[in-house]
Coordinates of C-alpha atoms in Angstrom, one line a residue:
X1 CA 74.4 57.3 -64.4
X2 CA 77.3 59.2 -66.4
X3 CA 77.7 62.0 -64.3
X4 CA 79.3 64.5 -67.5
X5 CA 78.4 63.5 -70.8
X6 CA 74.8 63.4 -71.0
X7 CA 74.7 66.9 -69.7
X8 CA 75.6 68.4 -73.0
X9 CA 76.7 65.9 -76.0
X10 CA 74.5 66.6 -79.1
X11 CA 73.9 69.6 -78.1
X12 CA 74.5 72.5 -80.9
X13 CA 77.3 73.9 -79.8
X14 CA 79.3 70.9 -78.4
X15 CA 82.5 70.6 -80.0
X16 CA 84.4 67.5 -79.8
X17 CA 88.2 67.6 -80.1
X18 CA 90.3 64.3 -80.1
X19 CA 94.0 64.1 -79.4
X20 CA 95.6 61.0 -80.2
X21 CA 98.1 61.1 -77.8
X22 CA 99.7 57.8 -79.0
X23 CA 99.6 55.3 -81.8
X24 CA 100.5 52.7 -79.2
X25 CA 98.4 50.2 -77.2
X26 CA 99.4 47.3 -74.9
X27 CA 97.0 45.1 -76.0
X28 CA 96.3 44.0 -79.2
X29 CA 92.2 43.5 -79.5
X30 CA 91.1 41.3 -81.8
X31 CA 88.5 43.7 -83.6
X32 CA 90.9 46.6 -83.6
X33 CA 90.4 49.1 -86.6
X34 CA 94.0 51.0 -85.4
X35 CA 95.9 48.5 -87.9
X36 CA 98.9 50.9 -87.7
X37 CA 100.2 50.9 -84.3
X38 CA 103.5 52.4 -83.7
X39 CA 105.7 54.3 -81.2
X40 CA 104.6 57.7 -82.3
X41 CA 103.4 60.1 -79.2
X42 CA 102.3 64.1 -79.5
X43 CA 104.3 66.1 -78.2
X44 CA 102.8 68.2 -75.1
X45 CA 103.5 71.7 -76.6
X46 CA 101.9 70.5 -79.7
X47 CA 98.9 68.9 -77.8
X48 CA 98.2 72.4 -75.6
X49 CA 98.6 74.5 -78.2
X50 CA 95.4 72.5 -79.6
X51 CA 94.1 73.0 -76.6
X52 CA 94.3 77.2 -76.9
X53 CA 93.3 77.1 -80.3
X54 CA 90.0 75.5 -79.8
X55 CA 89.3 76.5 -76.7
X56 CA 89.5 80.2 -78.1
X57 CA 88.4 79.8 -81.6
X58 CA 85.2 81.7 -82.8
X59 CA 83.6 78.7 -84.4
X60 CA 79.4 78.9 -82.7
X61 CA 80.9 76.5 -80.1
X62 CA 80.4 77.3 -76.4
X63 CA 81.3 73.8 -74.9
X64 CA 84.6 71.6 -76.1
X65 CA 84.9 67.9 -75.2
X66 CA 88.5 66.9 -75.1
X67 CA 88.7 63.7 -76.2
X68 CA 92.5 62.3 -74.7
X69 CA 92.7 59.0 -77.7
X70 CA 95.5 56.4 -77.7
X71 CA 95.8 53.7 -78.9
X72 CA 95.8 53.5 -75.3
X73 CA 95.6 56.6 -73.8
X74 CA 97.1 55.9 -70.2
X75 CA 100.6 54.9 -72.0
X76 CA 100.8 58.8 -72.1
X77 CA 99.1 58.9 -68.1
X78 CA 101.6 62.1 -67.5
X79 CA 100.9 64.2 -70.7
X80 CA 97.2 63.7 -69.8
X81 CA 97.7 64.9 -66.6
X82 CA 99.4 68.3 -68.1
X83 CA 97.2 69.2 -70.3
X84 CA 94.1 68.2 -67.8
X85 CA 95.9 70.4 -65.6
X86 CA 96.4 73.5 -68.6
X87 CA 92.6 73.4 -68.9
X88 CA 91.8 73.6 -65.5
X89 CA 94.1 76.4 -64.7
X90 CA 92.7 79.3 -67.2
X91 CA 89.5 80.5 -67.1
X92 CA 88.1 79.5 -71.1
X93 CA 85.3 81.4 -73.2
X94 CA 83.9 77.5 -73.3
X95 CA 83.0 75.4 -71.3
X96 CA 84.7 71.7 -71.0
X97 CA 85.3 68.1 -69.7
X98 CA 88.0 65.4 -71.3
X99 CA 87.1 61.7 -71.7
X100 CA 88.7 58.6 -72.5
X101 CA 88.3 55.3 -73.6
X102 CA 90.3 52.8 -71.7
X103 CA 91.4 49.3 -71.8
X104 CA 91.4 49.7 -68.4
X105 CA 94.8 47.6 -68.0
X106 CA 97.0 50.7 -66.8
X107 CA 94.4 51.8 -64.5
X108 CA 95.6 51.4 -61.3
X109 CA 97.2 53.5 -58.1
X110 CA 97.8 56.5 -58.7
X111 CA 96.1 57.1 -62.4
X112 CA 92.5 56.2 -60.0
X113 CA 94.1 58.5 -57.9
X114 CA 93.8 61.2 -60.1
X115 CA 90.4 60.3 -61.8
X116 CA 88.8 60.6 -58.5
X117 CA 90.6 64.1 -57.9
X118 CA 89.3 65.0 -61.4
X119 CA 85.8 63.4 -61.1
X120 CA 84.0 66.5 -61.7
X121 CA 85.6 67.3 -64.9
X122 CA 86.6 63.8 -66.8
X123 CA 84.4 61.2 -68.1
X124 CA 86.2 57.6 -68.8
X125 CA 84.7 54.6 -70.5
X126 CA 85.8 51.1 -69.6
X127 CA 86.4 48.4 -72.8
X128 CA 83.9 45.3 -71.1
X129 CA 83.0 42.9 -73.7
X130 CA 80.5 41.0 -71.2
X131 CA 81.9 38.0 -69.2
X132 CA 84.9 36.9 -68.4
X133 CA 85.5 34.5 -71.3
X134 CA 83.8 36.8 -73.9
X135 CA 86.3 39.4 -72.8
X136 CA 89.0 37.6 -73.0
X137 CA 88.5 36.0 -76.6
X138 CA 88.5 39.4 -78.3
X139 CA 91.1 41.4 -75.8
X140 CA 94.3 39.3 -75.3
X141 CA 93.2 37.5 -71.9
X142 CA 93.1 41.0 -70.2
X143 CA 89.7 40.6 -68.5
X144 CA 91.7 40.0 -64.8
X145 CA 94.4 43.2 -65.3
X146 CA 91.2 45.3 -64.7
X147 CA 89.8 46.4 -61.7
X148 CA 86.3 46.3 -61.7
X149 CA 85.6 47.9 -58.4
X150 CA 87.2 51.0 -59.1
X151 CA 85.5 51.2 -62.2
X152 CA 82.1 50.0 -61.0
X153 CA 82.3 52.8 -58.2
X154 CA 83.6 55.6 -59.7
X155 CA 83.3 55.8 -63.5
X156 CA 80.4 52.4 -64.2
X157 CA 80.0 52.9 -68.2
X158 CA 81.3 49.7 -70.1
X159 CA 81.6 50.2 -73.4
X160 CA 81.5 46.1 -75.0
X161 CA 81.7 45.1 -78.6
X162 CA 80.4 42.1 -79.9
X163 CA 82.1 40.2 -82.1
X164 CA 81.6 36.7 -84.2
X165 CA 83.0 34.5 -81.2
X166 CA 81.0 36.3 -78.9
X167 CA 77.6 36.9 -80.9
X168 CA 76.4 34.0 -79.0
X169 CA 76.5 35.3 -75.4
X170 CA 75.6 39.0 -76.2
X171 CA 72.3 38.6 -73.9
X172 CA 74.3 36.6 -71.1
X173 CA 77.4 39.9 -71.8
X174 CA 75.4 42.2 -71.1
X175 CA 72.6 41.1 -68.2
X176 CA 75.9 40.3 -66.4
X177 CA 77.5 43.5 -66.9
X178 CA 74.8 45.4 -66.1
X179 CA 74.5 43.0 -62.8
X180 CA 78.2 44.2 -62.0
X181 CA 76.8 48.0 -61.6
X182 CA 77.3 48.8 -65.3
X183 CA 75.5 51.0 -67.7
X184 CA 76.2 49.1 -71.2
X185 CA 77.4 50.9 -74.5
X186 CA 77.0 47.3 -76.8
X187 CA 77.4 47.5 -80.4
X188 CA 78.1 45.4 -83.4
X189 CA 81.9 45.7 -83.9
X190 CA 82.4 47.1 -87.6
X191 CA 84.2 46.1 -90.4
X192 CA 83.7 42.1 -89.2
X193 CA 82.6 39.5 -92.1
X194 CA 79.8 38.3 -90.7
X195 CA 78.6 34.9 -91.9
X196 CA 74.8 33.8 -93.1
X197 CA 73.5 32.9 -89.5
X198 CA 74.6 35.4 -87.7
X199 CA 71.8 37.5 -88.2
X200 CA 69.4 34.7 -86.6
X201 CA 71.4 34.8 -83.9
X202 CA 71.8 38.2 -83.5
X203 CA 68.0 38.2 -83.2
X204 CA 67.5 35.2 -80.7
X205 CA 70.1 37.4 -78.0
X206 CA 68.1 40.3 -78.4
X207 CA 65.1 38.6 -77.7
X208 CA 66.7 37.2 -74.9
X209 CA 67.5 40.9 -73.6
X210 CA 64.1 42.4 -74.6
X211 CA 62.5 39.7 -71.6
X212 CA 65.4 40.4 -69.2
X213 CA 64.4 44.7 -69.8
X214 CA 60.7 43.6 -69.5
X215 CA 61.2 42.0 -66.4
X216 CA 64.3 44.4 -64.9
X217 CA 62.6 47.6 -65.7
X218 CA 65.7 49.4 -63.6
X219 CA 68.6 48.9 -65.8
X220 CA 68.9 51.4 -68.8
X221 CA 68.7 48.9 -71.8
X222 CA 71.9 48.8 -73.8
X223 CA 72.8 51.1 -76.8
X224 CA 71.9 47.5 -79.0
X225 CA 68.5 48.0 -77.8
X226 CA 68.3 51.5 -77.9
X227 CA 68.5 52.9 -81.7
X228 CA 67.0 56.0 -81.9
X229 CA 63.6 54.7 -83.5
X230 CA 62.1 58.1 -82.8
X231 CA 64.5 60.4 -84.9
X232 CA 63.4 58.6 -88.3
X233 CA 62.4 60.4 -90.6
X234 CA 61.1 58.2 -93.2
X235 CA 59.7 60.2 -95.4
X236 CA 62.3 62.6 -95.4
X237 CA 64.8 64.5 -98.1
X238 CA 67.5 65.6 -95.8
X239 CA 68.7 63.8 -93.2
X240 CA 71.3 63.9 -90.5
X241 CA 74.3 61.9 -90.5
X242 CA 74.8 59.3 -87.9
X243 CA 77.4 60.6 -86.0
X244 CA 79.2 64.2 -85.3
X245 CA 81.2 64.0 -87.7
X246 CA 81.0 67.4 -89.4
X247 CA 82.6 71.4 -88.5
X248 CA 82.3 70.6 -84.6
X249 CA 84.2 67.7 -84.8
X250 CA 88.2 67.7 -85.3
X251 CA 90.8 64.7 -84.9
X252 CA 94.6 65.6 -84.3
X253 CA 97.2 63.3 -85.1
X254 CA 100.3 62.4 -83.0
X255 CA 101.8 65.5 -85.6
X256 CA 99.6 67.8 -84.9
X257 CA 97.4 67.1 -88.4
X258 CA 93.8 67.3 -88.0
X259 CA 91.1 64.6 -89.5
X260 CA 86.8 64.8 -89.6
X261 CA 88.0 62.1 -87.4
X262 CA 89.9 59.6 -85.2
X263 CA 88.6 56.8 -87.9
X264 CA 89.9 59.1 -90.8
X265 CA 93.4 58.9 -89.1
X266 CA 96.8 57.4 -90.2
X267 CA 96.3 55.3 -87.4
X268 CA 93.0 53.7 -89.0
X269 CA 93.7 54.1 -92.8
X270 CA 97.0 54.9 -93.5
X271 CA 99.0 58.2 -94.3
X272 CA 97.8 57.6 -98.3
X273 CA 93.7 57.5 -97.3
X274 CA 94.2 59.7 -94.5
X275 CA 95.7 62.5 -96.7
X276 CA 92.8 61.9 -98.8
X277 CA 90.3 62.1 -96.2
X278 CA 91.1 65.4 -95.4
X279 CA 89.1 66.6 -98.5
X280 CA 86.1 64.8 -97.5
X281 CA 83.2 67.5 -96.8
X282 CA 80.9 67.2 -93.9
X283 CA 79.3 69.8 -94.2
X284 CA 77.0 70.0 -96.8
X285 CA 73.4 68.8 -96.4
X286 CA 73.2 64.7 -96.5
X287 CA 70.8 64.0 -99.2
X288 CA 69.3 60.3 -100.0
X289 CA 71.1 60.6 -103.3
X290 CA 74.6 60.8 -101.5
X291 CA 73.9 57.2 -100.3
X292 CA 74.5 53.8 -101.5
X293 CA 71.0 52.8 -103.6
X294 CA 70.2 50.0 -101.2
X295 CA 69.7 52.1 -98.5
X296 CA 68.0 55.2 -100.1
X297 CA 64.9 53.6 -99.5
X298 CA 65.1 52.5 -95.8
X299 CA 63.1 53.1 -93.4
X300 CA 66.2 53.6 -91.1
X301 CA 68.1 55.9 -93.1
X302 CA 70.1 58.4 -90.9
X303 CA 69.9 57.1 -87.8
X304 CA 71.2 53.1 -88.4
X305 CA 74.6 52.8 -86.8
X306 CA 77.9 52.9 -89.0
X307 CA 81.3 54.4 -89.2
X308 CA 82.1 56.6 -92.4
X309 CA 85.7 56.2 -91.3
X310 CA 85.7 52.3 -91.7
X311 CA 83.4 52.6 -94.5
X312 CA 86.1 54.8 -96.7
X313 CA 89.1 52.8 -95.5
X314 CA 87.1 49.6 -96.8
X315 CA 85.7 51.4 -100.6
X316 CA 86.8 55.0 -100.8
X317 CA 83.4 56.0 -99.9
X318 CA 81.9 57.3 -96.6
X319 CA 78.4 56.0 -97.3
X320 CA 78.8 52.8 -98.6
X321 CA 77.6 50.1 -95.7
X322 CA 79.1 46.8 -96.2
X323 CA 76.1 44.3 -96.7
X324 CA 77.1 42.2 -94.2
X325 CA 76.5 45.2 -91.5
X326 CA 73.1 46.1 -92.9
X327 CA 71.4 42.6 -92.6
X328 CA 72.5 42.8 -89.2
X329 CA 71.6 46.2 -88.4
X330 CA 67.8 45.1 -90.4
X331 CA 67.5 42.6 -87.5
X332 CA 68.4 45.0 -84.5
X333 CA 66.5 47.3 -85.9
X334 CA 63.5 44.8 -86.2
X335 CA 64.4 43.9 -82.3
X336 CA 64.5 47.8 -81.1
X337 CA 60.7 48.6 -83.0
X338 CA 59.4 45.2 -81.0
X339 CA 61.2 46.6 -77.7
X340 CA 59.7 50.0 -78.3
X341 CA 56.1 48.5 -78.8
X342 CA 56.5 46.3 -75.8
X343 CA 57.3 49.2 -73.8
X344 CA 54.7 51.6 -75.0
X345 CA 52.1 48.7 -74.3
X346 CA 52.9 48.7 -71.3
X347 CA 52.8 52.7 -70.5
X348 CA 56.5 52.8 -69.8
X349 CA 57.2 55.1 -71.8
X350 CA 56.1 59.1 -71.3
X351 CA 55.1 60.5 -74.7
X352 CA 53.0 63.2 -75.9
X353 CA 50.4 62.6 -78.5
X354 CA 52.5 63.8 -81.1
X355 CA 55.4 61.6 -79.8
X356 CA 53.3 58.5 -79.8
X357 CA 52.2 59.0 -83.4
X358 CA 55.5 59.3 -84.4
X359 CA 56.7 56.0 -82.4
X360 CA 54.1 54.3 -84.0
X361 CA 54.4 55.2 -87.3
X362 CA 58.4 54.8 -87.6
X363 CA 57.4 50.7 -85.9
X364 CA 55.6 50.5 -88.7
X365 CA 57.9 51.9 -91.3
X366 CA 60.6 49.2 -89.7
X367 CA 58.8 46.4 -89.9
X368 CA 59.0 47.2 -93.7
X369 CA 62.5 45.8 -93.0
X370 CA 61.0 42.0 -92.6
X371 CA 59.5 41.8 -96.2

């Protein structure tokens, strides 16, 4: 369904380049990891000469995503639409789109204007957090300022974090979202405290949504349901690291200073981590003796969901998963290995012999995660 991205993200010689266009947001989310907000915007010369530097730099990148990052980004609607239209006009060594993430508040008129005059060469992401009362509990009663139509038609990728308060509709969030026309981004928001049940409920919702897939096989399951059970490597030394972090991913600030990324900003951490941050190497090999003991063992190891930014911010080190997150992420990983079985049993899914040997044997390495 995205018409861009899937094209050529994780490819080899993808680049992603983020420009946090402003510190600012209008709304004020209740799971928001930006804890310092503030009237700061990049200036456009800054922002294009970015632009030329990457698009021109001899780095083993042939493709460059241009990540336009806020706060919200569409506070800064007429700087996007400059430097959208610098790209456009020169013909690049690399090849390029620009995303963004919205709240989806300020899109309206002419800003949908323009994204449908720039269809071909934007991708944009819509902040759903399921229904209507979901929503609104973690982002500030917004759920009615957005126009679901437009996004439904033109640009139908909700992205939907799930929070505490809304653990207990995740399944109902989602089937009705995806009901609406969406294809569903759903992940556990980070850095939350969850409590000692929430992991018991966390696996009756995805339950819930491993019937509704089973009986629905048209929808594309949700991200939740979708960890990549096949890239374990369980008995393996080196590993990769969960996201793209790494050389062929840059952040730049509002000032032009550039961070591994976005999470490693001011912004997120603060000029006093962020400055520290900077020395943080990504690209050496990521070796099981990097990471925090409990995990050096699982099964899960390189591909479980996380955010090194958050996980720096929260103990100065980029590896350390908060124990809260990993007895959650044990029980969606449980749910995605039953998913995968399900779906295997019942020849929906095209593998090679190979393939299915590997499926098989990383279900059984998960279920290690029970005991």
């Amino acid at each position: 369904m995205r018409k861009n991205l899937d094209k050529f993200m994780n490819k080899p010689g993808t680049k992603i380049v983020i420009l946090t266009l402003t510190d600012s947001c209008n709304l004020a989310c209740t799971y928001c990891y930006e804890r310092n907000k503030a009237p700061n915007t990049m200036a456009l010369e800054t922002a294009l000469n970015i632009v030329e530097k990457e698009m021109t730099m001899e780095d083993g990148s042939d493709f460059v995503c241009i990540y336009y990052f806020g706060g919200e980004p569409y506070l800064q609607f007429e700087e996007i639409k400059k430097i959208h239209s610098f790209l456009k006009s020169r013909q690049w060594p690399k090849g390029w789109f620009g995303f963004t993430t919205t709240n989806g508040t300020l899109v309206h008129g002419e800003v949908q204007q323009w994204l449908r005059d720039n269809a071909s060469s934007m991708e944009v992401y819509v902040s759903l957090d399921g229904k209507r009362e979901m929503h609104n509990k973690n982002r500030c009663d917004s759920y009615d300022k957005i126009d679901l139509d437009f996004f439904r038609k033109e640009y139908p990728f909700a992205k939907m974090t799930v929070t505490r308060e809304t653990l207990p509709g995740l399944a109902e969030g989602v089937i009705e979202l995806h009901e609406q026309g969406f294809e569903v981004s759903a992940n556990l928001g980070y850095g939350i405290p969850w409590e000692e049940n929430d992991p018991e409920i966390l696996s009756e919702q995805l339950l819930r949504l491993i019937d509704y897939y089973m009986a629905h096989p048209q929808y594309k399951p949700a991200t939740v349901l979708n960890l990549a059970i096949m890239d374990m490597a369980p008995e393996g030394e080196h590993l990769k690291r969960f996201c793209g972090v790494g050389p062929l991913m840059k952040s730049y600030d509002v000032d032009g200073q550039v961070y591994p990324c976005h999470a490693f900003a001011p912004l997120c951490l603060g000029k006093e981590k962020a400055e520290k941050a900077k020395s943080l190497d990504f690209t050496c090999p990521l070796t099981k003796d990097m990471l925090d003991e409990k995990c050096r063992n699982c099964p899960a190891v390189g591909v479980c969901p996380t955010c090194y930014g958050i996980n720096f911010g929260a103990s100065g080190n980029v590896y350390h998963i908060n124990e809260d997150h990993c007895r959650m992420m044990k029980v969606q990983f449980l749910a995605n290995a039953l998913f995968k079985y399900k779906l295997y049993q019942a020849g929906r899914l095209s593998l090679t012999p190979e393939e299915e040997l590997r499926l098989l044997r990383n279900i059984q390495a998960v279920q290690k995660l029970a005991q």
